[in-house]
JSON list of C-alpha atoms in Angstrom, two decimals:
[
{"chain": "P", "resi": 1, "resn": "MET", "atom": "CA", "xyz": [-62.96, 32.54, 15.24]},
{"chain": "P", "resi": 2, "resn": "PRO", "atom": "CA", "xyz": [-63.18, 31.42, 11.67]},
{"chain": "P", "resi": 3, "resn": "PRO", "atom": "CA", "xyz": [-66.55, 33.55, 10.34]},
{"chain": "P", "resi": 4, "resn": "GLN", "atom": "CA", "xyz": [-70.10, 31.51, 10.26]},
{"chain": "P", "resi": 5, "resn": "ASP", "atom": "CA", "xyz": [-71.89, 33.17, 7.29]},
{"chain": "P", "resi": 6, "resn": "GLY", "atom": "CA", "xyz": [-71.27, 31.56, 4.54]},
{"chain": "P", "resi": 7, "resn": "ARG", "atom": "CA", "xyz": [-71.55, 34.88, 2.38]},
{"chain": "P", "resi": 8, "resn": "GLU", "atom": "CA", "xyz": [-68.77, 35.91, 4.62]},
{"chain": "P", "resi": 9, "resn": "ILE", "atom": "CA", "xyz": [-66.90, 32.62, 3.96]},
{"chain": "P", "resi": 10, "resn": "ILE", "atom": "CA", "xyz": [-67.28, 32.90, 0.21]},
{"chain": "P", "resi": 11, "resn": "GLY", "atom": "CA", "xyz": [-66.21, 36.11, 0.12]},
{"chain": "P", "resi": 12, "resn": "HIS", "atom": "CA", "xyz": [-62.85, 35.36, 1.94]},
{"chain": "P", "resi": 13, "resn": "MET", "atom": "CA", "xyz": [-62.47, 32.21, -0.17]},
{"chain": "P", "resi": 14, "resn": "SER", "atom": "CA", "xyz": [-62.77, 34.45, -3.55]},
{"chain": "P", "resi": 15, "resn": "ASP", "atom": "CA", "xyz": [-59.90, 37.07, -1.90]},
{"chain": "P", "resi": 16, "resn": "LEU", "atom": "CA", "xyz": [-57.53, 34.27, -0.90]},
{"chain": "P", "resi": 17, "resn": "GLU", "atom": "CA", "xyz": [-58.10, 32.29, -4.40]},
{"chain": "P", "resi": 18, "resn": "ARG", "atom": "CA", "xyz": [-57.37, 35.94, -5.80]},
{"chain": "P", "resi": 19, "resn": "PHE", "atom": "CA", "xyz": [-54.44, 36.20, -3.74]},
{"chain": "P", "resi": 20, "resn": "VAL", "atom": "CA", "xyz": [-53.21, 32.56, -4.68]},
{"chain": "P", "resi": 21, "resn": "ASN", "atom": "CA", "xyz": [-53.76, 32.72, -8.35]},
{"chain": "P", "resi": 22, "resn": "ASP", "atom": "CA", "xyz": [-52.79, 36.37, -9.38]},
{"chain": "P", "resi": 23, "resn": "ASP", "atom": "CA", "xyz": [-49.13, 36.65, -8.89]},
{"chain": "P", "resi": 24, "resn": "GLY", "atom": "CA", "xyz": [-49.43, 40.60, -9.61]},
{"chain": "P", "resi": 25, "resn": "LEU", "atom": "CA", "xyz": [-51.03, 41.61, -6.28]},
{"chain": "P", "resi": 26, "resn": "CYS", "atom": "CA", "xyz": [-47.79, 41.39, -4.25]},
{"chain": "P", "resi": 27, "resn": "ASP", "atom": "CA", "xyz": [-43.78, 40.28, -4.99]},
{"chain": "P", "resi": 28, "resn": "LEU", "atom": "CA", "xyz": [-43.27, 37.60, -2.49]},
{"chain": "P", "resi": 29, "resn": "ASP", "atom": "CA", "xyz": [-41.10, 34.73, -2.46]},
{"chain": "P", "resi": 30, "resn": "PRO", "atom": "CA", "xyz": [-43.50, 31.61, -3.18]},
{"chain": "P", "resi": 31, "resn": "LEU", "atom": "CA", "xyz": [-42.31, 29.92, -0.37]},
{"chain": "P", "resi": 32, "resn": "ILE", "atom": "CA", "xyz": [-43.78, 32.83, 1.97]},
{"chain": "P", "resi": 33, "resn": "LYS", "atom": "CA", "xyz": [-46.74, 33.18, -0.18]},
{"chain": "P", "resi": 34, "resn": "MET", "atom": "CA", "xyz": [-47.23, 29.44, 0.58]},
{"chain": "P", "resi": 35, "resn": "ALA", "atom": "CA", "xyz": [-47.35, 29.91, 4.66]},
{"chain": "P", "resi": 36, "resn": "LEU", "atom": "CA", "xyz": [-49.51, 32.87, 4.44]},
{"chain": "P", "resi": 37, "resn": "ILE", "atom": "CA", "xyz": [-52.23, 31.49, 2.30]},
{"chain": "P", "resi": 38, "resn": "HIS", "atom": "CA", "xyz": [-52.05, 28.36, 4.36]},
{"chain": "P", "resi": 39, "resn": "HIS", "atom": "CA", "xyz": [-52.02, 30.34, 7.72]},
{"chain": "P", "resi": 40, "resn": "GLN", "atom": "CA", "xyz": [-55.60, 32.56, 5.49]},
{"chain": "P", "resi": 41, "resn": "PHE", "atom": "CA", "xyz": [-56.71, 29.04, 4.47]},
{"chain": "P", "resi": 42, "resn": "GLU", "atom": "CA", "xyz": [-56.76, 27.66, 8.03]},
{"chain": "P", "resi": 43, "resn": "SER", "atom": "CA", "xyz": [-58.63, 30.46, 9.46]},
{"chain": "P", "resi": 44, "resn": "ILE", "atom": "CA", "xyz": [-61.75, 31.16, 6.96]},
{"chain": "P", "resi": 45, "resn": "HIS", "atom": "CA", "xyz": [-61.81, 27.35, 8.31]},
{"chain": "P", "resi": 46, "resn": "PRO", "atom": "CA", "xyz": [-64.75, 26.96, 5.63]},
{"chain": "P", "resi": 47, "resn": "PHE", "atom": "CA", "xyz": [-65.71, 23.07, 5.64]},
{"chain": "P", "resi": 48, "resn": "PRO", "atom": "CA", "xyz": [-67.04, 21.51, 8.59]},
{"chain": "P", "resi": 49, "resn": "ASP", "atom": "CA", "xyz": [-63.82, 19.02, 8.52]},
{"chain": "P", "resi": 50, "resn": "GLY", "atom": "CA", "xyz": [-60.91, 17.95, 6.96]},
{"chain": "P", "resi": 51, "resn": "ASN", "atom": "CA", "xyz": [-59.49, 21.90, 6.86]},
{"chain": "P", "resi": 52, "resn": "GLY", "atom": "CA", "xyz": [-55.87, 20.60, 7.44]},
{"chain": "P", "resi": 53, "resn": "ARG", "atom": "CA", "xyz": [-56.04, 18.24, 5.18]},
{"chain": "P", "resi": 54, "resn": "VAL", "atom": "CA", "xyz": [-57.15, 20.25, 2.20]},
{"chain": "P", "resi": 55, "resn": "GLY", "atom": "CA", "xyz": [-54.66, 23.22, 4.00]},
{"chain": "P", "resi": 56, "resn": "ARG", "atom": "CA", "xyz": [-51.68, 20.95, 3.68]},
{"chain": "P", "resi": 57, "resn": "ILE", "atom": "CA", "xyz": [-53.12, 19.77, 0.32]},
{"chain": "P", "resi": 58, "resn": "LEU", "atom": "CA", "xyz": [-52.94, 23.47, -0.84]},
{"chain": "P", "resi": 59, "resn": "ASN", "atom": "CA", "xyz": [-49.21, 23.30, -0.09]},
{"chain": "P", "resi": 60, "resn": "VAL", "atom": "CA", "xyz": [-48.06, 21.35, -2.15]},
{"chain": "P", "resi": 61, "resn": "LEU", "atom": "CA", "xyz": [-50.90, 22.34, -5.49]},
{"chain": "P", "resi": 62, "resn": "TYR", "atom": "CA", "xyz": [-49.19, 25.94, -4.53]},
{"chain": "P", "resi": 63, "resn": "LEU", "atom": "CA", "xyz": [-45.91, 25.00, -4.62]},
{"chain": "P", "resi": 64, "resn": "THR", "atom": "CA", "xyz": [-46.27, 22.90, -8.18]},
{"chain": "P", "resi": 65, "resn": "ARG", "atom": "CA", "xyz": [-48.24, 25.91, -9.58]},
{"chain": "P", "resi": 66, "resn": "THR", "atom": "CA", "xyz": [-45.21, 27.80, -9.13]},
{"chain": "P", "resi": 67, "resn": "GLY", "atom": "CA", "xyz": [-42.69, 25.22, -10.68]},
{"chain": "P", "resi": 68, "resn": "LEU", "atom": "CA", "xyz": [-40.91, 24.82, -7.62]},
{"chain": "P", "resi": 69, "resn": "LEU", "atom": "CA", "xyz": [-41.96, 21.21, -7.52]},
{"chain": "P", "resi": 70, "resn": "ASP", "atom": "CA", "xyz": [-42.39, 18.95, -10.48]},
{"chain": "P", "resi": 71, "resn": "ILE", "atom": "CA", "xyz": [-45.03, 16.95, -9.10]},
{"chain": "P", "resi": 72, "resn": "PRO", "atom": "CA", "xyz": [-46.86, 17.54, -5.81]},
{"chain": "P", "resi": 73, "resn": "ILE", "atom": "CA", "xyz": [-44.67, 15.01, -4.05]},
{"chain": "P", "resi": 74, "resn": "LEU", "atom": "CA", "xyz": [-43.80, 17.23, -0.48]},
{"chain": "P", "resi": 75, "resn": "TYR", "atom": "CA", "xyz": [-45.02, 15.49, 2.22]},
{"chain": "P", "resi": 76, "resn": "LEU", "atom": "CA", "xyz": [-45.60, 18.15, 5.09]},
{"chain": "P", "resi": 77, "resn": "SER", "atom": "CA", "xyz": [-48.35, 16.59, 7.00]},
{"chain": "P", "resi": 78, "resn": "ARG", "atom": "CA", "xyz": [-45.33, 14.43, 8.77]},
{"chain": "P", "resi": 79, "resn": "TYR", "atom": "CA", "xyz": [-43.43, 17.14, 10.25]},
{"chain": "P", "resi": 80, "resn": "ILE", "atom": "CA", "xyz": [-47.06, 19.10, 11.14]},
{"chain": "P", "resi": 81, "resn": "THR", "atom": "CA", "xyz": [-48.18, 16.25, 12.64]},
{"chain": "P", "resi": 82, "resn": "ARG", "atom": "CA", "xyz": [-45.10, 16.01, 14.92]},
{"chain": "P", "resi": 83, "resn": "HIS", "atom": "CA", "xyz": [-44.75, 19.17, 15.31]},
{"chain": "P", "resi": 84, "resn": "LYS", "atom": "CA", "xyz": [-48.48, 20.28, 16.19]},
{"chain": "P", "resi": 85, "resn": "ASP", "atom": "CA", "xyz": [-48.68, 21.94, 19.38]},
{"chain": "P", "resi": 86, "resn": "GLU", "atom": "CA", "xyz": [-46.15, 24.06, 17.56]},
{"chain": "P", "resi": 87, "resn": "TYR", "atom": "CA", "xyz": [-48.06, 24.90, 14.99]},
{"chain": "P", "resi": 88, "resn": "TYR", "atom": "CA", "xyz": [-51.46, 25.81, 16.42]},
{"chain": "P", "resi": 89, "resn": "ARG", "atom": "CA", "xyz": [-49.37, 27.89, 18.76]},
{"chain": "P", "resi": 90, "resn": "LEU", "atom": "CA", "xyz": [-47.89, 29.84, 16.24]},
{"chain": "P", "resi": 91, "resn": "LEU", "atom": "CA", "xyz": [-51.17, 29.53, 13.85]},
{"chain": "P", "resi": 92, "resn": "GLN", "atom": "CA", "xyz": [-52.90, 31.67, 16.48]},
{"chain": "P", "resi": 93, "resn": "LYS", "atom": "CA", "xyz": [-49.82, 34.32, 17.96]},
{"chain": "P", "resi": 94, "resn": "ALA", "atom": "CA", "xyz": [-50.50, 35.41, 14.04]},
{"chain": "P", "resi": 95, "resn": "ARG", "atom": "CA", "xyz": [-54.30, 35.73, 13.77]},
{"chain": "P", "resi": 96, "resn": "ASP", "atom": "CA", "xyz": [-53.72, 37.22, 17.85]},
{"chain": "P", "resi": 97, "resn": "GLU", "atom": "CA", "xyz": [-50.50, 39.12, 17.16]},
{"chain": "P", "resi": 98, "resn": "GLY", "atom": "CA", "xyz": [-49.47, 39.49, 13.99]},
{"chain": "P", "resi": 99, "resn": "ALA", "atom": "CA", "xyz": [-46.66, 37.30, 14.57]},
{"chain": "P", "resi": 100, "resn": "TRP", "atom": "CA", "xyz": [-46.19, 36.84, 10.90]},
{"chain": "P", "resi": 101, "resn": "GLU", "atom": "CA", "xyz": [-42.63, 36.21, 11.06]},
{"chain": "P", "resi": 102, "resn": "ALA", "atom": "CA", "xyz": [-42.22, 33.24, 13.43]},
{"chain": "P", "resi": 103, "resn": "TRP", "atom": "CA", "xyz": [-44.47, 31.23, 11.41]},
{"chain": "P", "resi": 104, "resn": "ILE", "atom": "CA", "xyz": [-43.50, 31.75, 8.02]},
{"chain": "P", "resi": 105, "resn": "LEU", "atom": "CA", "xyz": [-40.26, 30.62, 9.94]},
{"chain": "P", "resi": 106, "resn": "TYR", "atom": "CA", "xyz": [-42.02, 27.31, 11.04]},
{"chain": "P", "resi": 107, "resn": "MET", "atom": "CA", "xyz": [-43.76, 26.66, 7.66]},
{"chain": "P", "resi": 108, "resn": "LEU", "atom": "CA", "xyz": [-39.91, 27.09, 5.99]},
{"chain": "P", "resi": 109, "resn": "ARG", "atom": "CA", "xyz": [-38.86, 24.76, 8.46]},
{"chain": "P", "resi": 110, "resn": "ALA", "atom": "CA", "xyz": [-40.85, 22.68, 7.50]},
{"chain": "P", "resi": 111, "resn": "VAL", "atom": "CA", "xyz": [-40.04, 22.27, 3.62]},
{"chain": "P", "resi": 112, "resn": "ALA", "atom": "CA", "xyz": [-36.71, 22.00, 4.36]},
{"chain": "P", "resi": 113, "resn": "GLU", "atom": "CA", "xyz": [-37.06, 19.13, 6.48]},
{"chain": "P", "resi": 114, "resn": "THR", "atom": "CA", "xyz": [-39.67, 17.50, 4.25]},
{"chain": "P", "resi": 115, "resn": "SER", "atom": "CA", "xyz": [-37.34, 18.17, 1.09]},
{"chain": "P", "resi": 116, "resn": "ARG", "atom": "CA", "xyz": [-34.04, 16.35, 2.73]},
{"chain": "P", "resi": 117, "resn": "ILE", "atom": "CA", "xyz": [-36.69, 13.78, 4.25]},
{"chain": "P", "resi": 118, "resn": "THR", "atom": "CA", "xyz": [-37.43, 13.13, 0.51]},
{"chain": "P", "resi": 119, "resn": "LEU", "atom": "CA", "xyz": [-34.47, 13.39, -1.21]},
{"chain": "P", "resi": 120, "resn": "GLU", "atom": "CA", "xyz": [-33.18, 11.04, 0.84]},
{"chain": "P", "resi": 121, "resn": "LEU", "atom": "CA", "xyz": [-36.15, 8.16, 0.51]},
{"chain": "P", "resi": 122, "resn": "ILE", "atom": "CA", "xyz": [-35.57, 9.36, -3.28]},
{"chain": "P", "resi": 123, "resn": "GLU", "atom": "CA", "xyz": [-31.51, 8.08, -3.08]},
{"chain": "P", "resi": 124, "resn": "GLY", "atom": "CA", "xyz": [-32.44, 5.08, -1.53]},
{"chain": "P", "resi": 125, "resn": "MET", "atom": "CA", "xyz": [-35.14, 4.23, -3.22]},
{"chain": "P", "resi": 126, "resn": "ARG", "atom": "CA", "xyz": [-33.41, 4.79, -7.00]},
{"chain": "P", "resi": 127, "resn": "ALA", "atom": "CA", "xyz": [-30.06, 2.08, -4.98]},
{"chain": "P", "resi": 128, "resn": "GLN", "atom": "CA", "xyz": [-32.66, -0.31, -4.22]},
{"chain": "P", "resi": 129, "resn": "MET", "atom": "CA", "xyz": [-34.12, -0.44, -7.80]},
{"chain": "P", "resi": 130, "resn": "ALA", "atom": "CA", "xyz": [-30.58, -0.88, -9.32]},
{"chain": "P", "resi": 131, "resn": "THR", "atom": "CA", "xyz": [-29.84, -3.88, -6.51]},
{"chain": "P", "resi": 132, "resn": "MET", "atom": "CA", "xyz": [-33.06, -5.42, -7.58]},
{"chain": "P", "resi": 133, "resn": "LYS", "atom": "CA", "xyz": [-32.94, -4.57, -11.23]},
{"chain": "P", "resi": 134, "resn": "GLN", "atom": "CA", "xyz": [-29.15, -6.58, -11.38]},
{"chain": "P", "resi": 135, "resn": "ARG", "atom": "CA", "xyz": [-30.99, -9.24, -9.16]},
{"chain": "P", "resi": 136, "resn": "MET", "atom": "CA", "xyz": [-33.23, -10.09, -10.89]},
{"chain": "P", "resi": 137, "resn": "ARG", "atom": "CA", "xyz": [-31.93, -10.10, -14.67]},
{"chain": "P", "resi": 138, "resn": "THR", "atom": "CA", "xyz": [-28.94, -12.08, -13.37]},
{"chain": "P", "resi": 139, "resn": "GLU", "atom": "CA", "xyz": [-31.27, -14.69, -11.28]},
{"chain": "P", "resi": 140, "resn": "LEU", "atom": "CA", "xyz": [-34.87, -14.65, -12.87]},
{"chain": "P", "resi": 141, "resn": "PRO", "atom": "CA", "xyz": [-34.29, -13.10, -16.62]},
{"chain": "P", "resi": 142, "resn": "LYS", "atom": "CA", "xyz": [-36.96, -14.88, -17.63]},
{"chain": "P", "resi": 143, "resn": "ILE", "atom": "CA", "xyz": [-39.67, -12.86, -15.99]},
{"chain": "P", "resi": 144, "resn": "TYR", "atom": "CA", "xyz": [-37.88, -9.65, -15.69]},
{"chain": "P", "resi": 145, "resn": "SER", "atom": "CA", "xyz": [-39.45, -6.32, -17.26]},
{"chain": "P", "resi": 146, "resn": "GLN", "atom": "CA", "xyz": [-39.12, -2.82, -15.74]},
{"chain": "P", "resi": 147, "resn": "GLU", "atom": "CA", "xyz": [-42.88, -3.15, -15.63]},
{"chain": "P", "resi": 148, "resn": "LEU", "atom": "CA", "xyz": [-42.73, -5.44, -13.00]},
{"chain": "P", "resi": 149, "resn": "LEU", "atom": "CA", "xyz": [-39.62, -3.76, -11.15]},
{"chain": "P", "resi": 150, "resn": "ASN", "atom": "CA", "xyz": [-42.14, -0.70, -11.00]},
{"chain": "P", "resi": 151, "resn": "ASN", "atom": "CA", "xyz": [-44.59, -2.55, -9.62]},
{"chain": "P", "resi": 152, "resn": "LEU", "atom": "CA", "xyz": [-42.33, -3.66, -6.59]},
{"chain": "P", "resi": 153, "resn": "PHE", "atom": "CA", "xyz": [-41.18, -0.04, -5.80]},
{"chain": "P", "resi": 154, "resn": "ARG", "atom": "CA", "xyz": [-44.82, 1.31, -6.53]},
{"chain": "P", "resi": 155, "resn": "HIS", "atom": "CA", "xyz": [-45.83, 0.62, -2.77]},
{"chain": "P", "resi": 156, "resn": "PRO", "atom": "CA", "xyz": [-44.28, -0.88, 0.51]},
{"chain": "P", "resi": 157, "resn": "TYR", "atom": "CA", "xyz": [-46.07, -4.09, -1.02]},
{"chain": "P", "resi": 158, "resn": "THR", "atom": "CA", "xyz": [-47.85, -5.66, -3.34]},
{"chain": "P", "resi": 159, "resn": "LYS", "atom": "CA", "xyz": [-50.43, -8.59, -4.78]},
{"chain": "P", "resi": 160, "resn": "ILE", "atom": "CA", "xyz": [-50.87, -10.51, -7.29]},
{"chain": "P", "resi": 161, "resn": "GLU", "atom": "CA", "xyz": [-53.58, -8.28, -8.72]},
{"chain": "P", "resi": 162, "resn": "TYR", "atom": "CA", "xyz": [-52.03, -5.95, -8.38]},
{"chain": "P", "resi": 163, "resn": "VAL", "atom": "CA", "xyz": [-49.28, -7.59, -10.98]},
{"chain": "P", "resi": 164, "resn": "GLN", "atom": "CA", "xyz": [-51.91, -8.93, -12.76]},
{"chain": "P", "resi": 165, "resn": "THR", "atom": "CA", "xyz": [-53.60, -5.63, -13.56]},
{"chain": "P", "resi": 166, "resn": "ASP", "atom": "CA", "xyz": [-49.75, -3.52, -14.16]},
{"chain": "P", "resi": 167, "resn": "LEU", "atom": "CA", "xyz": [-48.37, -6.54, -16.38]},
{"chain": "P", "resi": 168, "resn": "ASN", "atom": "CA", "xyz": [-51.47, -6.96, -18.09]},
{"chain": "P", "resi": 169, "resn": "ILE", "atom": "CA", "xyz": [-50.82, -10.90, -18.06]},
{"chain": "P", "resi": 170, "resn": "ALA", "atom": "CA", "xyz": [-52.49, -13.83, -16.01]},
{"chain": "P", "resi": 171, "resn": "ARG", "atom": "CA", "xyz": [-53.63, -14.07, -12.54]},
{"chain": "P", "resi": 172, "resn": "GLN", "atom": "CA", "xyz": [-51.49, -17.78, -12.16]},
{"chain": "P", "resi": 173, "resn": "THR", "atom": "CA", "xyz": [-48.40, -16.28, -13.86]},
{"chain": "P", "resi": 174, "resn": "ALA", "atom": "CA", "xyz": [-48.62, -13.10, -11.49]},
{"chain": "P", "resi": 175, "resn": "GLY", "atom": "CA", "xyz": [-48.65, -15.77, -8.84]},
{"chain": "P", "resi": 176, "resn": "LYS", "atom": "CA", "xyz": [-46.12, -17.37, -10.23]},
{"chain": "P", "resi": 177, "resn": "TYR", "atom": "CA", "xyz": [-43.98, -13.99, -10.89]},
{"chain": "P", "resi": 178, "resn": "LEU", "atom": "CA", "xyz": [-44.21, -13.09, -7.00]},
{"chain": "P", "resi": 179, "resn": "ASP", "atom": "CA", "xyz": [-43.71, -16.85, -5.53]},
{"chain": "P", "resi": 180, "resn": "GLN", "atom": "CA", "xyz": [-40.58, -17.28, -8.35]},
{"chain": "P", "resi": 181, "resn": "LEU", "atom": "CA", "xyz": [-39.31, -13.18, -6.51]},
{"chain": "P", "resi": 182, "resn": "SER", "atom": "CA", "xyz": [-39.88, -14.63, -3.14]},
{"chain": "P", "resi": 183, "resn": "GLU", "atom": "CA", "xyz": [-38.04, -17.66, -3.27]},
{"chain": "P", "resi": 184, "resn": "LYS", "atom": "CA", "xyz": [-35.00, -15.24, -4.33]},
{"chain": "P", "resi": 185, "resn": "GLY", "atom": "CA", "xyz": [-35.58, -13.82, -1.26]},
{"chain": "P", "resi": 186, "resn": "LEU", "atom": "CA", "xyz": [-36.20, -10.61, -3.28]},
{"chain": "P", "resi": 187, "resn": "LEU", "atom": "CA", "xyz": [-39.89, -10.34, -1.92]},
{"chain": "P", "resi": 188, "resn": "SER", "atom": "CA", "xyz": [-41.10, -12.15, 2.14]},
{"chain": "P", "resi": 189, "resn": "LYS", "atom": "CA", "xyz": [-44.25, -13.51, 1.35]},
{"chain": "P", "resi": 190, "resn": "HIS", "atom": "CA", "xyz": [-47.02, -13.54, 4.01]},
{"chain": "P", "resi": 191, "resn": "ARG", "atom": "CA", "xyz": [-50.86, -14.65, 3.88]},
{"chain": "P", "resi": 192, "resn": "SER", "atom": "CA", "xyz": [-53.65, -12.54, 5.37]},
{"chain": "P", "resi": 193, "resn": "GLY", "atom": "CA", "xyz": [-57.02, -14.26, 5.15]},
{"chain": "P", "resi": 194, "resn": "ARG", "atom": "CA", "xyz": [-57.36, -16.19, 1.69]},
{"chain": "P", "resi": 195, "resn": "SER", "atom": "CA", "xyz": [-54.89, -13.54, -0.15]},
{"chain": "P", "resi": 196, "resn": "ASN", "atom": "CA", "xyz": [-51.26, -13.75, 0.11]},
{"chain": "P", "resi": 197, "resn": "TYR", "atom": "CA", "xyz": [-48.95, -10.86, -0.38]},
{"chain": "P", "resi": 198, "resn": "TYR", "atom": "CA", "xyz": [-45.50, -9.74, -0.72]},
{"chain": "P", "resi": 199, "resn": "ILE", "atom": "CA", "xyz": [-43.76, -7.31, 1.20]},
{"chain": "P", "resi": 200, "resn": "ASN", "atom": "CA", "xyz": [-40.56, -5.59, -0.09]},
{"chain": "P", "resi": 201, "resn": "ALA", "atom": "CA", "xyz": [-38.93, -5.46, 2.70]},
{"chain": "P", "resi": 202, "resn": "PRO", "atom": "CA", "xyz": [-35.64, -3.32, 2.26]},
{"chain": "P", "resi": 203, "resn": "LEU", "atom": "CA", "xyz": [-37.96, -0.58, 1.22]},
{"chain": "P", "resi": 204, "resn": "VAL", "atom": "CA", "xyz": [-40.09, -0.97, 4.34]},
{"chain": "P", "resi": 205, "resn": "ARG", "atom": "CA", "xyz": [-36.37, -0.60, 6.19]},
{"chain": "P", "resi": 206, "resn": "LEU", "atom": "CA", "xyz": [-35.72, 2.50, 3.75]},
{"chain": "P", "resi": 207, "resn": "PHE", "atom": "CA", "xyz": [-38.87, 4.22, 5.12]},
{"chain": "P", "resi": 208, "resn": "LEU", "atom": "CA", "xyz": [-38.50, 3.37, 8.65]},
{"chain": "P", "resi": 209, "resn": "GLU", "atom": "CA", "xyz": [-35.26, 4.26, 8.85]},
{"chain": "P", "resi": 210, "resn": "VAL", "atom": "CA", "xyz": [-35.82, 7.86, 6.70]},
{"chain": "P", "resi": 211, "resn": "SER", "atom": "CA", "xyz": [-38.70, 8.55, 8.53]},
{"chain": "P", "resi": 212, "resn": "GLY", "atom": "CA", "xyz": [-37.28, 8.47, 12.25]},
{"chain": "P", "resi": 213, "resn": "GLY", "atom": "CA", "xyz": [-39.15, 4.75, 12.55]},
{"chain": "P", "resi": 214, "resn": "ALA", "atom": "CA", "xyz": [-42.19, 6.85, 12.60]}
]
C-alpha cells in the first residue's frame, strides 16, 4: 500500500529525486535505472490522480537526461496500455516478492517495441514528406514552402487557422492553399460545423498501420 502520511511521501520523493539525479549513487545501465525509477514512483503514488501518466513522462525525461534520447519522443504508454494486466502484475510482484528481473525485462521490452514503432513512423513520415514535397514543387510551385510542408505533417489533419499561424499569412490565403492541395488530392477536405479541416490521409494510414490498427 502506498504511504499515506504527507511527510512520509515527501521523504520518499526526496530519496527518489536524489536517486534520479545523483549518478554516483549506483552504476546501473540507464534503461535498468529507468525501470527502477518508474517502479519506485508508482509505489510512492504521491498524487491523488495521474500517477501513471506522470510515471510514464518520467521515463522519457530520464532517458533524455541521460542522453539516450535527444528529445522525449518515446511513447511507452501504448505498450503499457496494451499489456496492462502484465504491467500491474509485475509491478506488484516486484513489491511483494522482490521479482525485479521480471519487472525490468518487461520495461526493456516496452522500450524495444516502442523504439521499433517510433523508427518505423519516422522513416515512413520522411518518405511521405519527400513524396509530397516533390508533388507540391511540381504541381503547386507557387504555394510550396518548407513551412507549409511541415504544417501538413505536424498533425494528421490541419485547418486554415493552423496554416495561417504557422506561415504568418492571411486567412484567405491559407484557405486558398489548402483548397488547392485538396484539389490535387494531396489532402482530403472535410467539414465539421462551420469549419473545414484537411486530412493528410497517407499520414493517418501510416499511424494506423505502424500501431497495428489501434
